[in-house]
Coordinates of C-alpha atoms in Angstrom, one line a residue:
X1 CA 0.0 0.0 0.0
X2 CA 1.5 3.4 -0.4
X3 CA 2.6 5.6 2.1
X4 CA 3.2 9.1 2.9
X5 CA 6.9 9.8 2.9
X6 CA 7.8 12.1 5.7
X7 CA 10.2 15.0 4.6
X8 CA 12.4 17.4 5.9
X9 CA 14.2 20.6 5.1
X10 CA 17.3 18.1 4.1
X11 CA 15.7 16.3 2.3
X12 CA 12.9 17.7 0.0
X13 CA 15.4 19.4 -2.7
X14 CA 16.6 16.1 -3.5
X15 CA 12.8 14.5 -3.6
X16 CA 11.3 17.3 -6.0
X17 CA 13.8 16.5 -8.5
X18 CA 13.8 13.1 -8.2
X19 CA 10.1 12.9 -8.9
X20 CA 8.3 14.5 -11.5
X21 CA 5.1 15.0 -9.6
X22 CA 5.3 16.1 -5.9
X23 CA 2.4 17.0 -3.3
X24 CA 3.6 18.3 -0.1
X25 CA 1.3 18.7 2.7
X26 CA 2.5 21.3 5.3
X27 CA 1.4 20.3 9.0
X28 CA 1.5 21.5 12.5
X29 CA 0.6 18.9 15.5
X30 CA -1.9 21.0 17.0
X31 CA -3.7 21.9 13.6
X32 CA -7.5 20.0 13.9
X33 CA -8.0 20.9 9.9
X34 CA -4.7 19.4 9.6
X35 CA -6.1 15.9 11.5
X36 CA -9.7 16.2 9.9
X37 CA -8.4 15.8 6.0
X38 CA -5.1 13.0 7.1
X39 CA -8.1 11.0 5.9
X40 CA -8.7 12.4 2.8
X41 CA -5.2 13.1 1.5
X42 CA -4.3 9.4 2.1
X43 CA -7.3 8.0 -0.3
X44 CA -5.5 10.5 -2.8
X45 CA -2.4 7.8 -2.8
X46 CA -4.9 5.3 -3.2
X47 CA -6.8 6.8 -6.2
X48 CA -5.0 5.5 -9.8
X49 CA -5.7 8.8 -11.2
X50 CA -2.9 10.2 -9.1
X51 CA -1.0 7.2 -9.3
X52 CA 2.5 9.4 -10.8
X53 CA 2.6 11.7 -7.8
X54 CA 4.7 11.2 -4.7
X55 CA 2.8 12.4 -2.0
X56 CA 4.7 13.9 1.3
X57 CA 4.4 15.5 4.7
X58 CA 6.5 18.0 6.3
X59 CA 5.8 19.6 9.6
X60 CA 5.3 23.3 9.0
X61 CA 7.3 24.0 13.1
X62 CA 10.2 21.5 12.3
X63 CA 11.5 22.7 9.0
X64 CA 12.1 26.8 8.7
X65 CA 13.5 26.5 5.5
X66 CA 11.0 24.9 3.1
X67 CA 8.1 26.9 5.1
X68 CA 10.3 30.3 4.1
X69 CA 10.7 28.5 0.6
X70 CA 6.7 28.5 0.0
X71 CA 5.3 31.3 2.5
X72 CA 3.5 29.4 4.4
X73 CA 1.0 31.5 5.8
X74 CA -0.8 28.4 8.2
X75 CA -1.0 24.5 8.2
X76 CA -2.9 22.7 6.3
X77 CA -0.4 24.1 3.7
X78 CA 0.0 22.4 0.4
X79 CA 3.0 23.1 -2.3
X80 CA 3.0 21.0 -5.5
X81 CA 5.8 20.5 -7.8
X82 CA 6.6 19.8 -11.3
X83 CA 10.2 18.3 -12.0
X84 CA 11.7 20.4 -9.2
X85 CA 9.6 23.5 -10.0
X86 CA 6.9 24.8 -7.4
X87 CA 3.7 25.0 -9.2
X88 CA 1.3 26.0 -6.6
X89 CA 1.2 26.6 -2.9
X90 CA -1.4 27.7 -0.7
X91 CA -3.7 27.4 2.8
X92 CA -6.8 24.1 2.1
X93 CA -9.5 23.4 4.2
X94 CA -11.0 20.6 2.0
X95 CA -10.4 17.8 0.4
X96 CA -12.1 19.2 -2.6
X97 CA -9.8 22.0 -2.7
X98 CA -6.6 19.2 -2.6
X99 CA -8.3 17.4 -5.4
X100 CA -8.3 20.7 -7.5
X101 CA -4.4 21.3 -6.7
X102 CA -3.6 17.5 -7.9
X103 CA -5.3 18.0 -10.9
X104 CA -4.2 21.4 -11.7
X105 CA -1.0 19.6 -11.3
X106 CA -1.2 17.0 -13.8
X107 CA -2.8 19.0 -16.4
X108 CA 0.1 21.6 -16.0
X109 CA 2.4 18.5 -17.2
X110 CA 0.7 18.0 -20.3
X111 CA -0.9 14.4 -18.5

């Protein structure tokens, strides 16, 4: 079954280029929308339309330099990327709104 990767400021440079389709999920522990769509963004992994995009979490506290990166603004945060390139970033309270990101996403490739 797939899995969320976990990421870090170390390690997220390397992982956008390595993949050609990246979701990040920006997170704080004590953010309840945050909790509320964990649900939601893991049947994303499970749906085959969305089968080409790595899908990752970072905590918004623990890593400075990726939250400076995108502006976070507040968790639930999402940034996706395109072959290394940030696409889109913003604040989500819905799983509808995460749906509209991922297919923004692959229709910006061309898929």
């Amino acid at each position: 079954m797939p899995l969320i990767d976990e990421v870090t400021d170390k390690d997220l440079r390397m992982l956008v280029y390595k993949h050609d389709f990246v979701m990040v999920k920006f997170i704080d522990d004590d953010c309840p929308v945050c909790k509320e769509l964990a649900p939601a963004y893991h049947d994303f992994i499970l749906d085959h339309t969305y089968k080409d995009v790595q899908f990752m979490r970072m905590n918004a506290v623990e890593n400075p330099v990726s939250r400076r990166q995108v502006s976070l603004t507040g968790t639930p945060f999402i940034a996706t990327y395109y072959k290394g390139r940030l696409q889109e970033c913003g604040l989500v309270t819905t799983a509808s709104q995460i749906k509209d990101m991922l297919d923004r996403l692959l229709l910006h490739s061309g898929n």
